[in-house]
Tab-separated table of C-alpha atoms in Angstrom:
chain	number	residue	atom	x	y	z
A	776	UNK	CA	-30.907	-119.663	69.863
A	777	UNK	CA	-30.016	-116.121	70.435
A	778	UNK	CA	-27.663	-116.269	67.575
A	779	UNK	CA	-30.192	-117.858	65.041
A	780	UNK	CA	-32.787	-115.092	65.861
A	781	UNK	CA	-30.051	-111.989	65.504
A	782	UNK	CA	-29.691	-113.541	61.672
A	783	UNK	CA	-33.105	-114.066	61.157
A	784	UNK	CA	-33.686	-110.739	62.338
A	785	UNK	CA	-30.671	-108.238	61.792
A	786	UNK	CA	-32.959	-105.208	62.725
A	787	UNK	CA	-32.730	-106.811	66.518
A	788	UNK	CA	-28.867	-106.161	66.401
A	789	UNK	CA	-27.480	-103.376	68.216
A	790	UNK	CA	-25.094	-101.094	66.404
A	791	UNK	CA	-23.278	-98.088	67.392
A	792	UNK	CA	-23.506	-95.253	64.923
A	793	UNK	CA	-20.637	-93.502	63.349
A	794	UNK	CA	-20.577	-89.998	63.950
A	795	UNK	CA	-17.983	-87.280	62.258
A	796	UNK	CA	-17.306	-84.124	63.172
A	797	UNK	CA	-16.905	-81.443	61.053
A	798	UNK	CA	-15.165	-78.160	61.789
A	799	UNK	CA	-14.961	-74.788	59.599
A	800	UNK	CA	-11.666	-73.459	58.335
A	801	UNK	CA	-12.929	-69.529	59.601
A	802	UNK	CA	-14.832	-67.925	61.879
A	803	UNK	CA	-18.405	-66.653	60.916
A	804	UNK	CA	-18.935	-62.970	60.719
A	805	UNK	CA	-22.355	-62.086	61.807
A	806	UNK	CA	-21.953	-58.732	61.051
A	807	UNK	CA	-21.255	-59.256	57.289
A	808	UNK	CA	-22.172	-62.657	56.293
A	809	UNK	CA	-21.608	-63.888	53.430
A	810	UNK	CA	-23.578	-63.451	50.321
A	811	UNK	CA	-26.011	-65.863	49.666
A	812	UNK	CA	-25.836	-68.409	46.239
A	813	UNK	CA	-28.131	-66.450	43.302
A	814	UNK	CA	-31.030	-68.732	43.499
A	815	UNK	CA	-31.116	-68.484	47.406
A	816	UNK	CA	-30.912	-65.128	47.345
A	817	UNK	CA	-33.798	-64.885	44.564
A	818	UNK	CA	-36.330	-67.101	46.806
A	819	UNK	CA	-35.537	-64.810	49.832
A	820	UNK	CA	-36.066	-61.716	47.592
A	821	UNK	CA	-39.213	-63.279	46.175
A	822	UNK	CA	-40.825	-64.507	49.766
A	823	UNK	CA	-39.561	-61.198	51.332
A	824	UNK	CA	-43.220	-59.503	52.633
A	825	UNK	CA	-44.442	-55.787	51.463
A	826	UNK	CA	-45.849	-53.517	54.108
A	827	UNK	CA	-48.505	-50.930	53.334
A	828	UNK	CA	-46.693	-47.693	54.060
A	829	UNK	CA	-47.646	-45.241	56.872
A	830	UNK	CA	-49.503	-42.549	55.772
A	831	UNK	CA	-46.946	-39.054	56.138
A	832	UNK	CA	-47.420	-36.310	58.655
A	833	UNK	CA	-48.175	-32.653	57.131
A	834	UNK	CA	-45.073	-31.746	59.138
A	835	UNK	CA	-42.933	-33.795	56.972
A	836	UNK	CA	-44.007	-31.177	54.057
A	837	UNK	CA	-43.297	-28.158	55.862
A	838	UNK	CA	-40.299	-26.213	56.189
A	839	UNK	CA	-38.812	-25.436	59.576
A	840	UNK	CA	-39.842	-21.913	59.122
A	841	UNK	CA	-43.603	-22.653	58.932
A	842	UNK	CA	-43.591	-25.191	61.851
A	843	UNK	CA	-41.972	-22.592	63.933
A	844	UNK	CA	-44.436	-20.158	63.077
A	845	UNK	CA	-46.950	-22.442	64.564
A	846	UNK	CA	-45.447	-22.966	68.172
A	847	UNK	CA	-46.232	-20.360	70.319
A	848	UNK	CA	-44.018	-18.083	72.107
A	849	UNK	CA	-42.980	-18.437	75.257
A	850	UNK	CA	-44.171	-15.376	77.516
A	851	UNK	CA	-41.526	-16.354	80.061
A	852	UNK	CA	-39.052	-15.395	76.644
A	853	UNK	CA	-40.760	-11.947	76.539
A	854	UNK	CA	-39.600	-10.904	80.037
A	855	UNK	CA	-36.100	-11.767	79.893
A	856	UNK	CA	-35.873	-9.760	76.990
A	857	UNK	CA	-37.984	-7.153	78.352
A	858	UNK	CA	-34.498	-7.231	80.764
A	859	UNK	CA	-31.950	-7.555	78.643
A	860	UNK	CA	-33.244	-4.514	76.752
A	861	UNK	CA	-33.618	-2.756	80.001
A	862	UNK	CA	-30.459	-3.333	80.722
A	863	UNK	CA	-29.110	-1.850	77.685
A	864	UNK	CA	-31.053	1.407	77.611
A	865	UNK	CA	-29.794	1.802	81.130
A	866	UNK	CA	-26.583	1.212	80.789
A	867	UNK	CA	-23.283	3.373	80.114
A	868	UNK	CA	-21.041	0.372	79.591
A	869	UNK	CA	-21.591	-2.698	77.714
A	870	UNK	CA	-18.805	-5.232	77.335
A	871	UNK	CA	-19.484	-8.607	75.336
A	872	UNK	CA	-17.046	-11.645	76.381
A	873	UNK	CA	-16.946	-14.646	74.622
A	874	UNK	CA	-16.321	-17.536	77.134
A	875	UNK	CA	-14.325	-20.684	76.504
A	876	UNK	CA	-14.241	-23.642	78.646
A	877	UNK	CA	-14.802	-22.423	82.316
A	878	UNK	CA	-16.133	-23.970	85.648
A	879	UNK	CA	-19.361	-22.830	87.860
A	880	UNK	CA	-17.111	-21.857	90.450
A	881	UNK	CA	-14.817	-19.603	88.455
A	882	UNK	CA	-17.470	-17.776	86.643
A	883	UNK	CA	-19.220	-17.352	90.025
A	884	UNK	CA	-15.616	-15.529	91.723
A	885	UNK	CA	-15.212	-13.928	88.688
A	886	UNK	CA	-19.193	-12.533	89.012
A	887	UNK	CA	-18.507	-11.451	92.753
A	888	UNK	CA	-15.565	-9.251	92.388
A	889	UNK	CA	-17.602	-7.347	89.077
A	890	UNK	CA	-20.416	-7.018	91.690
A	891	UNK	CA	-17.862	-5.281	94.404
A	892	UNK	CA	-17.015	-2.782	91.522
A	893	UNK	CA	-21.061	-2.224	90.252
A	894	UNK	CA	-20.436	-4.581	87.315
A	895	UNK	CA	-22.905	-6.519	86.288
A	896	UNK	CA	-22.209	-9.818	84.851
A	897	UNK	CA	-25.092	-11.728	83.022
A	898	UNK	CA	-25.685	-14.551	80.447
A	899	UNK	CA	-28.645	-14.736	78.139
A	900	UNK	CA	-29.881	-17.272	75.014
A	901	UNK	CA	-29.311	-15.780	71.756
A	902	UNK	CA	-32.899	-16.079	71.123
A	903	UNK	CA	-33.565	-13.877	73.442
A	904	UNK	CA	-30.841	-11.535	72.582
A	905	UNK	CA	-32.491	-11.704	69.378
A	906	UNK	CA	-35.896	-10.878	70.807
A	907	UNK	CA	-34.387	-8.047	72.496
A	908	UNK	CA	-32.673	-5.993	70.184
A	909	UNK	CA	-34.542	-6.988	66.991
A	910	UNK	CA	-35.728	-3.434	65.936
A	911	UNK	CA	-33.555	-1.581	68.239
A	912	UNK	CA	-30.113	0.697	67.543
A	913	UNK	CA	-28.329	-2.252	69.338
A	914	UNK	CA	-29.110	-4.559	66.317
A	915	UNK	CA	-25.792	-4.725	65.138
A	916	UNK	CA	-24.368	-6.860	68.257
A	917	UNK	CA	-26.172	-10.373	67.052
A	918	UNK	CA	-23.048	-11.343	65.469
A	919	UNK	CA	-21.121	-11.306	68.473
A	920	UNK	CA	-23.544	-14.243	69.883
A	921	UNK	CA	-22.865	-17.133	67.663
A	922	UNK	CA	-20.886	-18.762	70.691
A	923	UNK	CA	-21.144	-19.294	74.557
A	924	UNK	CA	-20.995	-15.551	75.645
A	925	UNK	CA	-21.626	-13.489	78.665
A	926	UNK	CA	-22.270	-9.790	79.101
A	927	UNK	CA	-21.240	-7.005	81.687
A	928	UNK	CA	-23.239	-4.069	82.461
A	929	UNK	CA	-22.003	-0.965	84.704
A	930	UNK	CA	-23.945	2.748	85.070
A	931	UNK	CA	-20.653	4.123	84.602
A	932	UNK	CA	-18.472	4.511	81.716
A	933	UNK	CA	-15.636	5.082	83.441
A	934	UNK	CA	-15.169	1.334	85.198
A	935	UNK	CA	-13.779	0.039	81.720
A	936	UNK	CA	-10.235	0.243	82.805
A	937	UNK	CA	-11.376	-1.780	86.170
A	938	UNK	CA	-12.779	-4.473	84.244
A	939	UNK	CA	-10.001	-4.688	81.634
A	940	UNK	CA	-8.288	-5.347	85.064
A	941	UNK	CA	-10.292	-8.247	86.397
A	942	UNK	CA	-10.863	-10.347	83.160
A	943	UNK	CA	-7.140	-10.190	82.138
A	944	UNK	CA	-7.047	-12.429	85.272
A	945	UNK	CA	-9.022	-14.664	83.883
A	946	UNK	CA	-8.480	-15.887	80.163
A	947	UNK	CA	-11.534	-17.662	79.417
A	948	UNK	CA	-12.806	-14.192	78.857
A	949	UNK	CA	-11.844	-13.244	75.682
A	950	UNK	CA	-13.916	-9.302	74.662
A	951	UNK	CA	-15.425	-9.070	71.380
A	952	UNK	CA	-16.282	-5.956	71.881
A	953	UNK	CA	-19.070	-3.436	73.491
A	954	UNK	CA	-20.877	-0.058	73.434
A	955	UNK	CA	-20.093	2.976	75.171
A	956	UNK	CA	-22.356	5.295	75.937
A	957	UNK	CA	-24.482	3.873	73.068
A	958	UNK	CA	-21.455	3.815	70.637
A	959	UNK	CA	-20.366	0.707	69.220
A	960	UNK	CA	-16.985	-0.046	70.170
A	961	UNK	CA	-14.462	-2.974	68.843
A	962	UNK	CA	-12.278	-4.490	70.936
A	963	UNK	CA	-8.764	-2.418	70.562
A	964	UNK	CA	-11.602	0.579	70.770
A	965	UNK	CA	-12.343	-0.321	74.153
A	966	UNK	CA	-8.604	-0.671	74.959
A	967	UNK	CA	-7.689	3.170	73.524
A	968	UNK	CA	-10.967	4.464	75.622
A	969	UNK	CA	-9.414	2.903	78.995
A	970	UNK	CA	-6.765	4.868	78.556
A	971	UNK	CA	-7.612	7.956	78.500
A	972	UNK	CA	-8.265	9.908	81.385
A	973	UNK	CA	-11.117	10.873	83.341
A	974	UNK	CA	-13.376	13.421	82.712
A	975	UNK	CA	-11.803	16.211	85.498
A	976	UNK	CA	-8.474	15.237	83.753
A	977	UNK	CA	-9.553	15.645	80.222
A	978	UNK	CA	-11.458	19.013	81.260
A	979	UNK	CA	-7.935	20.453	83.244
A	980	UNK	CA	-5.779	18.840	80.441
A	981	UNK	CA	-8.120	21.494	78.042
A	982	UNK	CA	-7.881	24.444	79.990
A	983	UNK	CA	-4.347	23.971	79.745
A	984	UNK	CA	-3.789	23.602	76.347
A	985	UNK	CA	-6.472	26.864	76.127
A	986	UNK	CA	-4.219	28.861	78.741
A	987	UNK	CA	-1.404	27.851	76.244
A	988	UNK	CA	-2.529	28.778	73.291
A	989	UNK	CA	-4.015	32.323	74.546
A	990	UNK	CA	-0.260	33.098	76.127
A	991	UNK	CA	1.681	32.283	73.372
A	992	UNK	CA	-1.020	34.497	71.082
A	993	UNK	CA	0.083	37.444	73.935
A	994	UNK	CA	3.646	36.545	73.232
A	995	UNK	CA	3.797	37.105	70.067
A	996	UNK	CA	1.837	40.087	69.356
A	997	UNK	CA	4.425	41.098	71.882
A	998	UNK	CA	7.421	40.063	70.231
A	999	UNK	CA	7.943	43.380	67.936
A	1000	UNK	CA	7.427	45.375	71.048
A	1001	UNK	CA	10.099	43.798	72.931
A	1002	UNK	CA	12.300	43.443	70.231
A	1003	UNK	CA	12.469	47.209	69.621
A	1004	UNK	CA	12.745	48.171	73.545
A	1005	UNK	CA	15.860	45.858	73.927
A	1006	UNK	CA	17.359	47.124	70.430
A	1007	UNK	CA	16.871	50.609	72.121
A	1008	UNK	CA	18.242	49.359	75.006
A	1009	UNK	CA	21.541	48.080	74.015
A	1010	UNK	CA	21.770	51.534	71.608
A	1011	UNK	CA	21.474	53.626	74.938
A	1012	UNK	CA	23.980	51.991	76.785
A	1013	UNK	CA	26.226	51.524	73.273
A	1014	UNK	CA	26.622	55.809	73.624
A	1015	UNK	CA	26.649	55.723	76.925
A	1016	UNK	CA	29.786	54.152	77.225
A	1017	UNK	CA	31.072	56.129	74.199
A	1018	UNK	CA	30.812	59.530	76.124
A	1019	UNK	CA	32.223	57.876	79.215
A	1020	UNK	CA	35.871	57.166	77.497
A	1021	UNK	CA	35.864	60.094	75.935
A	1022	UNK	CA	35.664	61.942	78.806
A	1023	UNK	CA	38.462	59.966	80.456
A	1024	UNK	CA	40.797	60.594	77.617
A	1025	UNK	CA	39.869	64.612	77.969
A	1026	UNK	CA	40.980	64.628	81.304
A	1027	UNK	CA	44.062	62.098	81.456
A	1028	UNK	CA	45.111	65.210	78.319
């Protein structure tokens, strides 16, 4: 019975399907997939959608000069440079560094021993170095802040050959340069002015060469003087001896 319904009705009949597996040759790259077929590649084109587009900021028409123009300045700016150009109107020595890679904890030892010798080491934007000596005689020291930098004040002049002493310790310090007594000074300028001497020493080394000079003008205005008295001389004691052997021979006769 079973049997006569299964061929009356083959749709009853249970059947297994066949399945295949297929697997691809290479691996798919996500990243750059593979170009579609033309026609595919029209329809996507085609059905791609259109956005209205944003309407543009001003800002994106103006140059960077105008749009800084517009932000205001920082007051905060103002005093620091109000310092910095305090600094250098009060100061004998000014020595720019140009700093390579250095830690917190160097700088800072490096800071303390300028501070036991009235050195002053400080470290400012170059904005506000540029605020500071825009329309001052120290104008021409901008180029010397294109890098990291630091700067050293001191009262006295004099304490160039001390610092020369303490940053050759130290050769993430590399000077540029620096201004003495409001002279601009290069770098092999600085080295030439620690070694001369002090003012005392500079003042006695003077007087000497002054002394000098005034004896050896007294020496020879003296020289014809002397040179006649010891021509005289040897002519006086020439006929002196003269008349001595010829009175010996007299009286041996």
């Amino acid at each position: 019975m079973a049997n006569m319904m299964q061929r009356s009705l083959p749709l009853t009949t249970t059947r297994t399907p066949v399945l295949q597996f297929l697997r691809f040759r290479g691996k798919i790259n996500i990243q750059r997939p593979k170009e579609p077929h033309y026609e595919r590649a029209r329809v996507v084109a085609v059905t791609q959608p259109k956005y209205p587009e944003l309407p543009k900021a001003r800002s994106c028409f103006q140059t960077r000069a105008e749009r800084t123009k517009e932000q205001l300045e920082n007051p905060y700016n103002e005093i620091i440079a109000r310092e910095v150009r305090n600094w250098l109107n009060h100061s004998q020595l000014v020595a720019i560094f140009h700093l390579n890679s250095i830690t917190a904890d160097e700088i800072f030892r490096v800071r303390v021993q300028l501070h036991k010798q009235n050195l002053h080491l400080k470290s400012y934007g170059r904005k506000i170095i540029d605020q500071a000596v825009t329309g001052t005689p120290y104008e021409a020291i901008m180029p010397l802040f294109h890098s990291n930098h630091c700067i050293v004040f001191s009262p006295n002049q004099q304490q160039i050959g001390t610092l020369l002493k303490i940053t050759r310790r130290v050769p993430q310090m590399v000077l540029l340069g620096g201004i003495v007594e409001k002279t601009l000074l290069s770098r092999n300028e600085l080295m030439a002015y620690a070694q001369m001497p002090n003012l005392q020493g500079a003042q006695a080394q003077l007087v000497q060469t002054l002394n000098l000079a005034a004896g050896q003008l007294v020496q020879h205005l003296q020289t014809h003087q002397v040179n006649l008295v010891q021509v005289l001389d040897v002519h006086a004691k020439g006929n002196g001896d003269t008349n001595t052997n010829t009175t010996e021979t007299a009286d041996e006769s």
